[in-house]
Short mmCIF file of C-alpha atoms in Angstrom, two decimals:
data_model
loop_
_atom_site.label_atom_id
_atom_site.label_comp_id
_atom_site.label_asym_id
_atom_site.label_seq_id
_atom_site.Cartn_x
_atom_site.Cartn_y
_atom_site.Cartn_z
CA MET H 23 0.00 0.00 0.00
CA GLU H 24 1.39 3.29 -1.13
CA PRO H 25 1.36 6.10 1.28
CA ILE H 26 -1.18 8.79 0.94
CA ILE H 27 0.43 12.04 -0.09
CA LYS H 28 -1.37 15.21 0.57
CA ASN H 29 -0.99 18.00 -2.00
CA LYS H 30 -1.49 21.64 -1.39
CA THR H 31 -1.26 24.53 -3.89
CA ILE H 32 0.20 27.77 -2.65
CA ASN H 33 0.79 30.50 -5.28
CA ASN H 34 0.45 27.93 -8.13
CA ILE H 35 3.07 25.73 -6.52
CA LYS H 36 2.19 22.24 -5.46
CA ILE H 37 3.70 21.11 -2.25
CA HIS H 38 3.92 17.40 -1.50
CA TYR H 39 3.79 16.45 2.17
CA PRO H 40 5.34 13.19 3.19
CA PRO H 41 3.22 10.90 5.25
CA SER H 42 3.30 11.37 8.99
CA PRO H 43 5.38 8.89 10.91
CA ARG H 44 2.42 8.35 13.17
CA LEU H 45 0.13 7.27 10.28
CA SER H 46 2.41 5.00 8.28
CA SER H 47 4.92 2.40 9.19
CA GLY H 48 5.14 0.42 5.90
CA ASN H 49 6.96 2.90 3.66
CA PRO H 50 10.58 1.78 3.46
CA GLN H 51 11.68 5.21 2.32
CA LEU H 52 10.23 7.08 5.20
CA PRO H 53 11.11 6.39 8.79
CA ALA H 54 8.14 5.22 10.67
CA SER H 55 7.11 6.34 14.10
CA PRO H 56 9.04 4.80 16.92
CA LYS H 57 5.78 3.67 18.39
CA LEU H 58 4.77 1.73 15.19
CA MET H 59 8.09 0.53 13.76
CA PRO H 60 9.80 -2.64 14.87
CA HIS H 61 12.01 -1.27 17.51
CA PRO H 62 13.85 -2.84 20.37
CA VAL H 63 11.21 -3.30 22.94
CA SER H 64 11.61 -1.96 26.43
CA PRO H 65 13.17 -4.31 28.93
CA ARG H 66 9.85 -4.39 30.69
CA LEU H 67 7.97 -5.71 27.56
CA ASN H 68 10.42 -7.92 25.71
CA SER H 69 12.02 -10.99 27.20
CA GLN H 70 14.87 -10.91 24.60
CA PHE H 71 16.49 -8.15 26.53
CA PRO H 72 17.71 -8.36 30.06
CA ALA H 73 14.56 -8.07 32.07
CA SER H 74 14.08 -6.20 35.25
CA PRO H 75 14.96 -8.05 38.40
CA ARG H 76 11.34 -7.82 39.37
CA LEU H 77 9.81 -9.05 36.04
CA GLY H 78 12.33 -11.20 34.20
CA SER H 79 13.10 -14.75 35.13
CA GLN H 80 16.25 -14.94 32.92
CA PHE H 81 17.92 -12.19 34.82
CA PRO H 82 19.36 -12.76 38.25
CA ALA H 83 16.42 -12.43 40.56
CA SER H 84 16.09 -10.11 43.46
CA PRO H 85 16.79 -11.47 46.89
CA ARG H 86 13.17 -10.90 47.73
CA LEU H 87 11.84 -13.05 44.82
CA GLY H 88 14.19 -15.96 44.58
CA SER H 89 16.93 -17.70 46.45
CA GLN H 90 18.32 -19.74 43.50
CA PHE H 91 19.95 -16.73 41.82
CA PRO H 92 22.56 -14.38 43.08
CA SER H 93 21.50 -11.31 44.89
CA SER H 94 20.40 -8.08 43.28
CA PRO H 95 22.76 -6.30 40.82
CA ARG H 96 22.84 -3.42 43.18
CA VAL H 97 24.36 -5.64 45.80
CA HIS H 98 27.03 -7.09 43.42
CA HIS H 99 27.93 -3.78 41.89
CA PRO H 100 31.69 -3.24 42.08
CA GLN H 101 31.14 -0.27 44.30
CA HIS H 102 29.28 -2.35 46.80
CA GLN H 103 31.50 -5.41 46.93
CA LEU H 104 33.12 -4.12 50.06
CA LEU H 105 29.79 -4.04 51.83
CA LEU H 106 28.53 -7.56 51.16
CA HIS H 107 30.48 -10.74 50.59
CA HIS H 108 30.26 -11.97 46.99
CA GLN H 109 30.07 -15.61 48.03
CA ASN H 110 26.73 -15.19 49.73
CA PRO H 111 24.36 -16.72 47.17
CA ALA H 112 21.12 -15.68 48.74
CA SER H 113 19.65 -12.82 50.64
CA PRO H 114 20.49 -12.75 54.32
CA ARG H 115 16.81 -12.49 55.08
CA LEU H 116 15.73 -15.67 53.20
CA SER H 117 18.67 -17.99 53.41
CA SER H 118 18.51 -20.48 56.23
CA GLN H 119 22.20 -21.29 55.92
CA HIS H 120 23.38 -17.86 56.91
CA VAL H 121 20.58 -16.68 59.18
CA GLN H 122 20.71 -17.28 62.88
CA PRO H 123 17.33 -18.35 64.18
CA SER H 124 15.48 -15.99 66.44
CA PRO H 125 15.42 -16.93 70.09
CA ARG H 126 11.66 -16.72 69.99
CA LEU H 127 11.33 -19.35 67.18
CA ASN H 128 14.16 -21.76 67.92
CA SER H 129 14.08 -23.60 71.21
CA GLN H 130 17.79 -24.44 71.04
CA HIS H 131 18.83 -20.82 71.40
CA ILE H 132 16.30 -19.70 73.97
CA ILE H 133 17.55 -18.30 77.24
CA HIS H 134 14.80 -19.35 79.59
CA SER H 135 13.17 -16.75 81.75
CA PRO H 136 13.00 -17.49 85.47
CA ARG H 137 9.24 -17.38 85.10
CA LEU H 138 9.22 -20.26 82.55
CA THR H 139 10.18 -23.84 83.24
CA SER H 140 12.69 -25.81 81.22
CA GLN H 141 9.97 -28.07 79.78
CA PHE H 142 8.37 -25.27 77.86
CA PRO H 143 11.08 -23.13 76.25
CA VAL H 144 8.79 -21.67 73.59
CA SER H 145 6.72 -18.63 74.38
CA PRO H 146 3.10 -19.43 75.23
CA ARG H 147 1.95 -16.83 72.72
CA LEU H 148 3.59 -18.60 69.72
CA SER H 149 2.50 -22.14 70.33
CA SER H 150 -0.87 -23.50 71.31
CA GLN H 151 0.57 -26.95 72.03
CA HIS H 152 2.18 -25.79 75.24
CA PRO H 153 0.54 -25.06 78.56
CA PRO H 154 -0.51 -21.47 79.34
CA SER H 155 1.67 -18.83 80.91
CA PRO H 156 2.99 -19.51 84.40
CA LYS H 157 1.11 -16.45 85.60
CA LEU H 158 -2.18 -18.32 85.00
CA HIS H 159 -1.11 -21.70 86.37
CA PRO H 160 -0.33 -22.07 90.09
CA GLN H 161 2.26 -24.85 89.70
CA PHE H 162 4.54 -22.66 87.56
CA LEU H 163 4.69 -19.68 89.90
CA SER H 164 8.20 -18.29 90.00
CA PRO H 165 10.12 -17.95 93.28
CA PRO H 166 10.74 -14.48 94.74
CA LYS H 167 13.51 -12.40 93.26
CA PRO H 168 16.92 -12.64 94.92
CA HIS H 169 16.97 -9.00 96.05
CA LEU H 170 13.60 -9.44 97.77
CA GLN H 171 14.63 -12.47 99.80
CA HIS H 172 16.57 -10.27 102.21
CA SER H 173 13.83 -7.67 102.58
CA PRO H 174 12.60 -7.16 106.14
CA LEU H 175 9.03 -7.29 104.84
CA LEU H 176 9.41 -10.98 103.97
CA LYS H 177 10.79 -12.00 107.35
CA SER H 178 9.11 -12.13 110.70
CA GLN H 179 12.17 -10.89 112.58
CA PRO H 180 13.38 -7.34 111.93
CA ILE H 181 16.92 -6.68 110.83
CA GLN H 182 19.16 -5.50 113.64
CA GLN H 183 21.39 -2.56 112.79
CA SER H 184 24.49 -1.53 114.61
CA LYS H 185 24.57 1.63 116.68
CA SER H 186 27.12 3.23 114.40
CA SER H 187 24.98 2.75 111.30
CA SER H 188 21.85 4.04 113.05
CA ASN H 189 23.70 7.11 114.34
CA LEU H 190 25.08 7.74 110.88
CA GLN H 191 21.60 7.52 109.41
CA ILE H 192 20.22 9.99 111.96
CA GLN H 193 23.08 12.40 111.29
CA SER H 194 22.55 12.17 107.53
CA GLU H 195 18.83 12.87 107.92
CA GLU H 196 19.50 15.91 110.11
CA LEU H 197 22.09 17.18 107.64
CA ALA H 198 19.66 16.68 104.75
CA ASN H 199 16.96 18.62 106.59
CA GLN H 200 19.36 21.46 107.36
CA ILE H 201 20.54 21.63 103.76
CA ALA H 202 16.97 21.55 102.45
CA THR H 203 15.96 24.37 104.80
CA ALA H 204 19.01 26.42 103.82
CA VAL H 205 18.33 25.91 100.11
CA LYS H 206 14.68 26.87 100.47
CA TYR H 207 15.58 29.94 102.50
CA GLN H 208 18.18 30.97 99.94
CA GLU H 209 15.50 30.73 97.27
CA PHE H 210 13.22 32.84 99.47
CA GLN H 211 15.98 35.36 100.08
CA GLU H 212 16.48 35.93 96.35
CA ASP H 213 12.86 35.70 95.24
CA PHE H 214 10.27 38.47 95.63
CA PRO H 215 12.10 41.00 97.92
CA ASN H 216 14.05 42.21 94.89
CA SER H 217 10.93 43.00 92.89
CA LEU H 218 9.40 44.69 95.94
CA LYS H 219 12.46 46.87 96.50
CA ARG H 220 12.67 47.85 92.84
CA THR H 221 9.03 48.91 92.96
CA LEU H 222 9.64 50.97 96.09
CA TRP H 223 12.71 52.56 94.50
CA ASN H 224 10.74 53.67 91.44
CA SER H 225 7.83 54.93 93.54
CA VAL H 226 9.99 56.97 95.94
CA GLN H 227 11.97 58.47 93.06
CA PHE H 228 8.74 59.37 91.28
CA ALA H 229 7.27 60.97 94.43
CA HIS H 230 10.38 63.10 95.00
CA ARG H 231 10.60 64.12 91.35
CA HIS H 232 7.01 65.38 91.29
CA LYS H 233 7.03 66.83 94.85
CA LEU H 234 4.45 64.29 96.02
CA ILE H 235 6.45 63.17 99.04
CA GLU H 236 5.46 66.37 100.85
CA ARG H 237 1.81 65.30 101.04
CA SER H 238 0.77 63.29 104.09
CA ALA H 239 -1.21 60.76 102.05
CA TYR H 240 1.83 59.92 99.92
CA GLN H 241 4.08 59.87 102.96
CA GLU H 242 2.07 57.18 104.73
CA ARG H 243 1.74 55.09 101.55
CA LEU H 244 5.49 55.14 100.93
CA ILE H 245 7.22 55.45 104.31
CA ILE H 246 5.23 52.64 105.97
CA PRO H 247 6.29 50.12 103.26
CA LEU H 248 9.89 51.25 103.71
CA ALA H 249 9.64 50.53 107.44
CA LYS H 250 8.03 47.12 106.96
CA THR H 251 10.59 46.14 104.33
CA ALA H 252 13.44 47.10 106.66
CA VAL H 253 11.94 45.02 109.49
CA PHE H 254 11.47 42.02 107.20
CA ASP H 255 15.05 42.28 105.96
CA ILE H 256 16.54 42.51 109.46
CA TYR H 257 14.56 39.46 110.55
CA ASN H 258 15.67 37.67 107.38
CA GLN H 259 19.27 38.15 108.44
CA TYR H 260 18.47 36.63 111.81
CA LEU H 261 16.72 33.66 110.17
CA ALA H 262 19.61 33.11 107.78
CA SER H 263 22.12 33.01 110.64
CA ARG H 264 20.02 30.49 112.57
CA VAL H 265 19.37 28.34 109.51
CA TYR H 266 23.01 28.02 108.54
CA ASP H 267 24.06 27.39 112.15
CA GLY H 268 21.52 24.58 112.51
CA ALA H 269 20.00 26.03 115.69
CA GLN H 270 16.37 25.80 116.72
CA PHE H 271 13.94 28.40 117.99
CA GLU H 272 12.67 28.67 121.54
CA ARG H 273 9.24 27.46 122.71
CA SER H 274 9.64 24.19 120.77
CA VAL H 275 8.54 25.77 117.49
CA ASP H 276 10.26 24.37 114.44
CA LEU H 277 12.58 26.70 112.57
CA LYS H 278 11.23 25.68 109.17
CA LEU H 279 7.67 26.59 110.17
CA LEU H 280 8.68 30.07 111.31
CA ALA H 281 10.83 30.68 108.24
CA PHE H 282 8.15 29.53 105.80
CA ASN H 283 5.32 31.43 107.49
CA HIS H 284 7.48 34.54 107.66
CA LYS H 285 8.00 34.12 103.94
CA CYS H 286 4.21 33.85 103.44
CA LEU H 287 3.62 37.09 105.35
CA TYR H 288 6.39 38.80 103.41
CA TYR H 289 4.88 37.58 100.13
CA LYS H 290 1.39 38.87 100.97
CA TYR H 291 2.82 42.20 102.06
CA ALA H 292 4.95 42.42 98.88
CA LEU H 293 1.93 41.90 96.62
CA ASP H 294 -0.09 44.55 98.45
CA VAL H 295 2.73 47.09 98.26
CA ILE H 296 3.47 46.42 94.57
CA LEU H 297 -0.18 46.91 93.61
CA ASP H 298 -0.51 50.00 95.80
CA CYS H 299 2.64 51.58 94.35
CA LYS H 300 1.43 50.79 90.85
CA GLU H 301 -1.79 52.62 91.59
CA LEU H 302 0.08 55.42 93.34
CA ILE H 303 2.48 56.47 90.59
CA SER H 304 0.08 55.59 87.70
CA VAL H 305 2.81 55.24 85.07
CA GLY H 306 4.30 52.43 83.05
CA GLY H 307 1.03 51.09 81.68
CA ASN H 308 -0.46 47.86 83.00
CA LYS H 309 2.86 46.03 83.31
CA PHE H 310 4.39 45.39 86.69
CA GLU H 311 6.73 42.84 88.21
CA CYS H 312 4.69 40.31 90.16
CA PRO H 313 6.52 37.85 92.45
CA HIS H 314 5.63 34.18 92.76
CA LEU H 315 5.59 32.15 95.96
CA MET H 316 6.79 28.54 95.77
CA GLY H 317 4.72 26.38 98.08
CA ASP H 318 1.31 26.45 99.73
CA PRO H 319 0.91 29.26 102.30
CA ALA H 320 -2.11 27.58 103.89
CA PHE H 321 -0.11 24.46 104.69
CA GLY H 322 2.55 26.42 106.58
CA MET H 323 -0.02 28.34 108.63
CA MET H 324 -1.83 25.09 109.40
CA GLU H 325 1.29 23.36 110.71
CA LEU H 326 2.30 26.38 112.79
CA THR H 327 -1.18 26.59 114.31
CA LYS H 328 -1.04 22.91 115.28
CA ALA H 329 2.32 23.42 116.98
CA LEU H 330 1.00 26.43 118.91
CA LEU H 331 -2.13 24.59 120.05
CA LYS H 332 -0.25 21.54 121.32
CA GLN H 333 2.28 23.41 123.45
CA PRO H 334 1.44 24.72 126.94
CA LEU H 335 0.90 28.41 127.56
CA PRO H 336 3.12 29.86 130.32
CA LEU H 337 0.60 32.49 131.42
CA GLU H 338 -2.36 30.20 132.08
CA SER H 339 -1.70 30.14 135.86
CA GLU H 340 -1.76 33.94 136.12
CA GLY H 341 -5.45 34.33 135.41
CA PRO H 342 -6.99 36.78 132.93
CA PRO H 343 -4.69 39.59 131.77
CA GLN H 344 -5.09 43.02 133.29
CA PRO H 345 -5.05 46.28 131.31
CA MET H 346 -1.69 47.93 130.91
CA ILE H 347 -1.92 51.12 132.96
CA ILE H 348 1.59 52.47 132.66
CA GLY H 349 0.99 56.10 131.82
CA ASN H 350 3.34 57.74 129.34
CA LYS H 351 5.68 54.74 129.36
CA PHE H 352 3.32 52.91 127.03
CA PHE H 353 5.39 53.84 123.97
CA GLU H 354 8.65 52.50 125.35
CA ILE H 355 10.07 49.67 123.30
CA ASP H 356 10.12 47.11 126.14
CA ASN H 357 6.47 47.71 126.94
CA LEU H 358 5.57 47.26 123.28
CA ASN H 359 7.30 43.88 123.30
CA TRP H 360 5.24 42.85 126.33
CA LEU H 361 2.09 44.05 124.56
CA PHE H 362 2.81 41.90 121.48
CA TYR H 363 3.45 38.87 123.68
CA ARG H 364 0.17 39.23 125.58
CA ARG H 365 -1.67 39.70 122.30
CA SER H 366 -0.20 36.47 120.94
CA TYR H 367 -0.99 34.62 124.17
CA LEU H 368 -4.62 35.76 124.25
CA LYS H 369 -5.26 34.83 120.63
CA ILE H 370 -3.83 31.34 121.09
CA ARG H 371 -5.82 30.84 124.31
CA ASN H 372 -9.06 32.01 122.68
CA LEU H 373 -8.42 29.69 119.75
CA LYS H 374 -7.99 26.73 122.12
CA LYS H 375 -11.25 27.55 123.89
CA LEU H 376 -13.05 27.91 120.57
CA ILE H 377 -11.87 24.52 119.32
CA GLU H 378 -12.50 22.66 122.61
CA ALA H 379 -15.95 24.18 123.10
CA PRO H 380 -18.63 21.45 123.52
CA ARG H 381 -20.73 20.80 120.41
CA GLY H 382 -23.74 18.53 120.65
CA GLY H 383 -22.74 17.23 124.05
CA LYS H 384 -19.24 16.26 122.84
CA VAL H 385 -16.00 17.91 123.93
CA PHE H 386 -13.07 18.02 121.52
CA SER H 387 -9.68 17.43 123.15
CA ILE H 388 -6.66 18.87 121.35
CA ALA H 389 -4.21 16.64 123.23
CA GLU H 390 -6.07 13.42 122.35
CA ALA H 391 -7.21 14.34 118.84
CA SER H 392 -5.63 12.89 115.74
CA ASP H 393 -3.85 15.03 113.21
CA GLN H 394 -6.68 14.78 110.68
CA ALA H 395 -9.35 15.68 113.24
CA LEU H 396 -7.33 18.67 114.43
CA THR H 397 -6.88 19.82 110.84
CA GLU H 398 -10.62 19.70 110.24
CA MET H 399 -11.29 21.72 113.39
CA ILE H 400 -8.73 24.36 112.37
CA HIS H 401 -10.41 24.63 108.96
CA ARG H 402 -13.69 25.43 110.69
CA VAL H 403 -12.11 28.34 112.56
CA GLY H 404 -9.72 29.37 109.81
CA MET H 405 -9.86 33.14 110.35
CA TRP H 406 -9.11 32.88 114.08
CA ALA H 407 -6.35 30.31 113.47
CA THR H 408 -4.65 32.58 110.92
CA GLY H 409 -4.90 35.53 113.31
CA ALA H 410 -3.29 33.56 116.16
CA ALA H 411 -0.41 32.33 113.97
CA THR H 412 0.17 35.83 112.56
CA ALA H 413 0.21 37.37 116.05
CA PHE H 414 2.77 34.83 117.21
CA ILE H 415 5.06 35.52 114.22
CA GLU H 416 4.81 39.29 114.71
CA TRP H 417 5.73 38.94 118.39
CA ASN H 418 8.67 36.69 117.49
CA VAL H 419 9.91 39.19 114.91
CA PHE H 420 9.65 42.13 117.31
CA SER H 421 11.35 40.28 120.16
CA LYS H 422 14.32 39.31 117.96
CA LEU H 423 14.68 42.88 116.74
CA LEU H 424 14.60 44.09 120.32
CA GLU H 425 17.71 42.04 121.13
CA ARG H 426 19.72 44.16 118.67
CA TYR H 427 17.81 47.39 119.14
CA ASN H 428 20.70 49.25 120.77
CA GLN H 429 23.05 48.29 117.94
CA PHE H 430 20.99 49.93 115.21
CA VAL H 431 21.75 53.40 113.90
CA TYR H 432 19.36 56.10 112.82
CA PRO H 433 16.84 55.80 111.18
CA ILE H 434 16.42 52.03 111.80
CA PRO H 435 15.01 52.43 115.37
CA ARG H 436 12.42 54.86 114.00
CA LEU H 437 11.49 52.38 111.28
CA ILE H 438 11.06 49.56 113.82
CA PHE H 439 8.91 51.75 116.05
CA LEU H 440 6.80 52.86 113.08
CA ASP H 441 6.20 49.26 112.05
CA ALA H 442 5.11 48.40 115.62
CA MET H 443 2.63 51.30 115.65
CA VAL H 444 1.18 50.18 112.31
CA LYS H 445 0.68 46.61 113.59
CA ILE H 446 -1.04 47.87 116.74
CA HIS H 447 -3.25 50.19 114.68
CA SER H 448 -4.30 47.35 112.35
CA ASP H 449 -5.55 45.34 115.37
CA LEU H 450 -6.55 48.28 117.53
CA GLY H 451 -10.20 47.32 117.99
CA TRP H 452 -9.38 43.82 119.25
CA MET H 453 -6.75 45.14 121.68
CA ILE H 454 -9.07 47.74 123.17
CA SER H 455 -11.93 45.25 123.51
CA ASN H 456 -9.64 42.79 125.30
CA ARG H 457 -8.34 45.59 127.59
CA LEU H 458 -4.75 45.34 126.41
CA ILE H 459 -4.47 49.09 125.91
CA GLN H 460 -6.54 52.04 127.05
CA ASP H 461 -8.70 54.18 124.84
CA GLN H 462 -6.56 57.30 125.17
CA PHE H 463 -3.51 55.51 123.75
CA GLY H 464 -5.57 53.99 120.96
CA VAL H 465 -6.76 57.42 119.84
CA SER H 466 -3.22 58.82 119.70
CA ILE H 467 -1.73 56.01 117.59
CA PRO H 468 -2.84 57.37 114.14
CA PHE H 469 -1.33 60.77 114.93
CA MET H 470 1.86 59.07 116.08
CA ILE H 471 2.11 57.23 112.74
CA SER H 472 1.60 60.43 110.75
CA ASP H 473 4.30 62.29 112.73
CA ILE H 474 6.88 59.53 112.25
CA CYS H 475 6.20 59.39 108.49
CA GLN H 476 6.69 63.14 108.26
CA MET H 477 10.02 62.84 110.10
CA LEU H 478 11.30 60.04 107.81
CA ALA H 479 10.11 61.49 104.49
CA PRO H 480 13.22 63.69 103.88
CA VAL H 481 15.54 60.69 104.31
CA SER H 482 13.44 58.25 102.27
CA ILE H 483 15.94 58.37 99.39
CA ALA H 484 18.77 57.45 101.76
CA ILE H 485 16.69 54.58 103.17
CA ILE H 486 15.88 53.15 99.76
CA LYS H 487 19.53 53.34 98.70
CA THR H 488 20.51 51.02 101.55
CA TYR H 489 18.60 48.21 99.84
CA ASN H 490 21.37 48.03 97.23
CA ILE H 491 18.94 47.31 94.41
CA LYS H 492 19.61 48.48 90.88
CA PRO H 493 16.75 50.78 89.89
CA THR H 494 14.67 50.12 86.81
CA SER H 495 13.59 52.86 84.48
CA ILE H 496 9.97 53.98 84.70
CA GLN H 497 8.00 55.99 82.20
CA GLN H 498 7.21 59.50 83.25
CA GLN H 499 3.92 61.17 82.63
CA PRO H 500 3.94 63.73 79.83
#
């Protein structure tokens, strides 16, 4: 069949087009299309050519398809002869001559577990011909482990330890407790006081820059926090010295309880002062540095309250306290210490009476009650329990400061006295109702606080500089 030639006339010239290679493959003069001409077929379609390892049976098969041929050409490539040995005829995965049986399938290579007997080396999950697992059959229960045979829980007689080992254990426990307390106190020492002092620094600088320190309202809101911070820091130094020396407090109160509860009071005070200073200076936007307390404050107050309730009160034999009629000597520092002690004593005694009051014909005994029952009773009178613990801590702080009162230089004694007046003023109604102080002294306390703040306002910059805190920049109002 002759090819069909298409003719086309353009400007009286006939143009002959050869047939398309796609339409004709029989013209010997014209090359046919590669798709229609006899052409060497692809290795995937013609078996005359070396077939693919996956499709051709004449070519060396892949290790995955046959074990009678050598391995894949990729494996025997000259570049890979260093990786696999050329004498290995089959794939390592399929050849039984070169594969080591798995311990789970070959009983000759199984290392028996102590839970399985020697009669059944194969796993119970792989063979149904063997008995079930020893865990389900009582006669195959394994013996106890070697390290448990010497445990005192498995013997009726306890293990006797030598005196030297027991003493060493007690010393190590005491050392661990001291180290833990010191580490926790070091964390407390470097935690929120820095953010509090930076806030006070910025607030005092702002008040002096804008002449606000001359107003009595600003004086009380800034000088009182300076006094409280100084008292907290001085007591922190005392706590740090006692913690690192390993000593204990008087009145059988644990050192860790006092240190942690003092930290809780310091934390609450720091938050109040930071928020008040932020409201006072009204600059810097809504951002402020907020400290974070590690631990549960309620747990520390609970444990301290339990310790105070279980110990005897030394003033119980003296009868009810009498009012302090001492005239103008009321504001002496020794009399203030006695006032704080009687306040702490009365609050603890009232808390004991409140807990042991009969309810429904039953009397609750603190000495005979369990720890859980005492905790539940303290939760019922939570506000009074917190007040008693706080009063005891404040008396302890003031008494320790009084021991070094003569060693302090101006204006530290004024700061300590101002802090004492503020604490009395915060609990003034309770003290007057319990006849601890007279009405005439209670009326004069607010004026005393205002006068001391006015005296300390000019030296507030010098006081804040003693904190040795690097100030942070604050945004000024336009």
